[in-house]
Amino acid sequence: MDKNFTSNIKLLRKEFNVSQPQLAKETGLKKSAIGHWELGNRTPNAMAIIVLSRYFQVTVDYLLNLSEDNAIIHRSDDLNVDLTTFSKRLKELRLERNKSQKDLALETNISQPSINFWERGKCLPNANAIITLANYFGVTTDYLLGESD
């Protein structure tokens, strides 16, 4: 995970004047997870990334340090995340390129069972996988996760 991602979470927390326990309480995320992300010990999954981007009102790309544009965006206050759009977009992008799940797995170094589970909505990718897939398909992480059109 990019160290600047950890810096972005800390910076945003400070800008919003919110502690780790307060952030956990307000978002439903675990305080221990937030601490691990800030230390760079763990990588958040897609749901956590979307919740954090919505809470701090920044793009997922900015949060993941893929964009320097930190322009505040206005989203709904709804922190409930529906990842069906991610599953649909992943499959659509793969099929647009005429790739099988196996082809995509080989070209991205992501396991084929993981791709299968994500397309079926059975589990969530982590930040590293989201970045890899967005780069592979030439789309933003916001688009891939269904946060933008």
Tab-separated table of C-alpha atoms in Angstrom:
chain	number	residue	atom	x	y	z
A	1	MET	CA	0.000	0.000	0.000
A	2	ASP	CA	1.251	3.428	-0.892
A	3	LYS	CA	2.574	5.283	2.156
A	4	ASN	CA	0.884	8.456	0.909
A	5	PHE	CA	-2.461	6.718	1.391
A	6	THR	CA	-1.668	6.453	5.094
A	7	SER	CA	-0.642	10.108	5.081
A	8	ASN	CA	-3.911	11.034	3.355
A	9	ILE	CA	-6.020	9.350	6.031
A	10	LYS	CA	-4.067	11.071	8.822
A	11	LEU	CA	-4.181	14.433	7.040
A	12	LEU	CA	-7.907	14.200	6.400
A	13	ARG	CA	-8.571	13.138	9.986
A	14	LYS	CA	-6.667	16.179	11.198
A	15	GLU	CA	-8.433	18.502	8.740
A	16	PHE	CA	-11.773	17.174	9.977
A	17	ASN	CA	-10.521	17.315	13.572
A	18	VAL	CA	-11.577	13.738	14.229
A	19	SER	CA	-9.770	11.094	16.288
A	20	GLN	CA	-9.438	7.452	15.267
A	21	PRO	CA	-12.095	6.370	17.814
A	22	GLN	CA	-14.425	9.137	16.638
A	23	LEU	CA	-13.877	8.203	12.973
A	24	ALA	CA	-14.597	4.577	13.816
A	25	LYS	CA	-17.794	5.486	15.634
A	26	GLU	CA	-19.054	7.801	12.889
A	27	THR	CA	-18.276	5.432	10.005
A	28	GLY	CA	-18.843	2.013	11.549
A	29	LEU	CA	-15.256	1.042	10.744
A	30	LYS	CA	-13.085	-0.583	13.392
A	31	LYS	CA	-10.691	1.649	15.315
A	32	SER	CA	-8.002	-1.038	15.177
A	33	ALA	CA	-8.347	-1.242	11.389
A	34	ILE	CA	-8.001	2.528	11.047
A	35	GLY	CA	-4.855	2.386	13.172
A	36	HIS	CA	-3.386	-0.404	11.021
A	37	TRP	CA	-4.174	1.517	7.815
A	38	GLU	CA	-2.535	4.648	9.143
A	39	LEU	CA	0.566	2.677	10.096
A	40	GLY	CA	0.625	0.991	6.697
A	41	ASN	CA	0.316	-2.465	8.264
A	42	ARG	CA	-2.887	-3.412	6.456
A	43	THR	CA	-4.780	-2.508	3.321
A	44	PRO	CA	-8.450	-1.515	3.485
A	45	ASN	CA	-11.046	-3.295	1.380
A	46	ALA	CA	-13.350	-1.660	-1.149
A	47	MET	CA	-16.136	-0.995	1.316
A	48	ALA	CA	-13.827	0.796	3.764
A	49	ILE	CA	-12.296	2.869	0.971
A	50	ILE	CA	-15.702	4.045	-0.222
A	51	VAL	CA	-16.857	4.806	3.315
A	52	LEU	CA	-13.713	6.869	3.973
A	53	SER	CA	-13.979	8.753	0.671
A	54	ARG	CA	-17.627	9.568	1.337
A	55	TYR	CA	-16.969	10.571	4.930
A	56	PHE	CA	-14.106	12.892	3.973
A	57	GLN	CA	-15.879	13.952	0.744
A	58	VAL	CA	-12.892	13.260	-1.502
A	59	THR	CA	-12.534	11.028	-4.528
A	60	VAL	CA	-11.337	7.476	-4.085
A	61	ASP	CA	-8.461	8.352	-6.428
A	62	TYR	CA	-7.372	11.125	-4.073
A	63	LEU	CA	-7.705	8.918	-1.010
A	64	LEU	CA	-5.579	6.210	-2.668
A	65	ASN	CA	-3.025	8.810	-3.759
A	66	LEU	CA	-3.734	8.330	-7.460
A	67	SER	CA	-4.680	11.972	-7.933
A	68	GLU	CA	-3.358	15.160	-6.421
A	69	ASP	CA	-6.696	16.858	-6.963
A	70	ASN	CA	-8.208	17.020	-3.502
A	71	ALA	CA	-11.164	19.112	-4.552
A	72	ILE	CA	-13.972	18.419	-2.180
A	73	ILE	CA	-16.791	16.530	-3.769
A	74	HIS	CA	-20.300	16.416	-2.485
A	75	ARG	CA	-21.845	13.042	-2.038
A	76	SER	CA	-24.776	11.931	-0.031
A	77	ASP	CA	-24.234	11.426	3.660
A	78	ASP	CA	-25.141	7.792	3.128
A	79	LEU	CA	-22.214	5.627	4.211
A	80	ASN	CA	-24.013	2.406	3.258
A	81	VAL	CA	-22.053	0.853	0.422
A	82	ASP	CA	-23.524	-1.245	-2.379
A	83	LEU	CA	-20.773	-2.935	-4.360
A	84	THR	CA	-23.001	-4.448	-7.033
A	85	THR	CA	-21.873	-1.698	-9.416
A	86	PHE	CA	-18.248	-2.745	-8.861
A	87	SER	CA	-19.094	-6.365	-9.696
A	88	LYS	CA	-20.989	-5.352	-12.839
A	89	ARG	CA	-18.330	-2.907	-14.028
A	90	LEU	CA	-15.500	-5.359	-13.479
A	91	LYS	CA	-17.266	-7.961	-15.594
A	92	GLU	CA	-18.282	-5.428	-18.266
A	93	LEU	CA	-14.739	-4.067	-18.580
A	94	ARG	CA	-13.310	-7.584	-18.781
A	95	LEU	CA	-15.785	-8.602	-21.476
A	96	GLU	CA	-15.216	-5.366	-23.453
A	97	ARG	CA	-11.600	-6.461	-23.755
A	98	ASN	CA	-12.648	-9.991	-24.716
A	99	LYS	CA	-10.765	-11.416	-21.750
A	100	SER	CA	-11.620	-14.490	-19.753
A	101	GLN	CA	-11.224	-14.391	-16.007
A	102	LYS	CA	-8.139	-16.545	-16.483
A	103	ASP	CA	-6.665	-14.060	-18.999
A	104	LEU	CA	-7.321	-11.161	-16.638
A	105	ALA	CA	-5.757	-13.075	-13.766
A	106	LEU	CA	-2.602	-13.785	-15.759
A	107	GLU	CA	-2.270	-10.206	-17.006
A	108	THR	CA	-2.836	-8.570	-13.614
A	109	ASN	CA	-1.266	-11.162	-11.329
A	110	ILE	CA	-4.555	-11.423	-9.423
A	111	SER	CA	-5.942	-14.890	-8.746
A	112	GLN	CA	-8.731	-16.090	-11.012
A	113	PRO	CA	-10.852	-17.253	-8.030
A	114	SER	CA	-10.653	-13.721	-6.600
A	115	ILE	CA	-11.838	-12.227	-9.886
A	116	ASN	CA	-14.658	-14.772	-9.993
A	117	PHE	CA	-15.750	-13.986	-6.426
A	118	TRP	CA	-15.632	-10.219	-7.059
A	119	GLU	CA	-17.696	-10.496	-10.235
A	120	ARG	CA	-20.261	-12.558	-8.339
A	121	GLY	CA	-20.252	-10.131	-5.404
A	122	LYS	CA	-19.065	-12.817	-2.998
A	123	CYS	CA	-16.156	-10.896	-1.469
A	124	LEU	CA	-14.416	-7.538	-1.654
A	125	PRO	CA	-11.101	-6.594	-3.251
A	126	ASN	CA	-8.505	-4.694	-1.276
A	127	ALA	CA	-7.087	-1.311	-2.258
A	128	ASN	CA	-4.105	-2.795	-4.100
A	129	ALA	CA	-6.349	-4.945	-6.301
A	130	ILE	CA	-8.652	-1.995	-7.020
A	131	ILE	CA	-5.705	0.121	-8.113
A	132	THR	CA	-4.305	-2.697	-10.267
A	133	LEU	CA	-7.660	-3.240	-11.997
A	134	ALA	CA	-8.319	0.469	-12.542
A	135	ASN	CA	-4.863	0.892	-14.085
A	136	TYR	CA	-5.303	-2.206	-16.247
A	137	PHE	CA	-8.633	-1.012	-17.629
A	138	GLY	CA	-7.613	2.651	-17.850
A	139	VAL	CA	-10.417	3.880	-15.602
A	140	THR	CA	-10.490	5.703	-12.291
A	141	THR	CA	-10.945	3.829	-9.067
A	142	ASP	CA	-14.050	5.958	-8.513
A	143	TYR	CA	-15.542	4.674	-11.758
A	144	LEU	CA	-14.623	1.055	-11.030
A	145	LEU	CA	-16.203	1.232	-7.575
A	146	GLY	CA	-19.366	2.896	-8.861
A	147	GLU	CA	-18.658	6.264	-7.238
A	148	SER	CA	-18.669	8.096	-10.581
A	149	ASP	CA	-19.995	7.584	-14.095
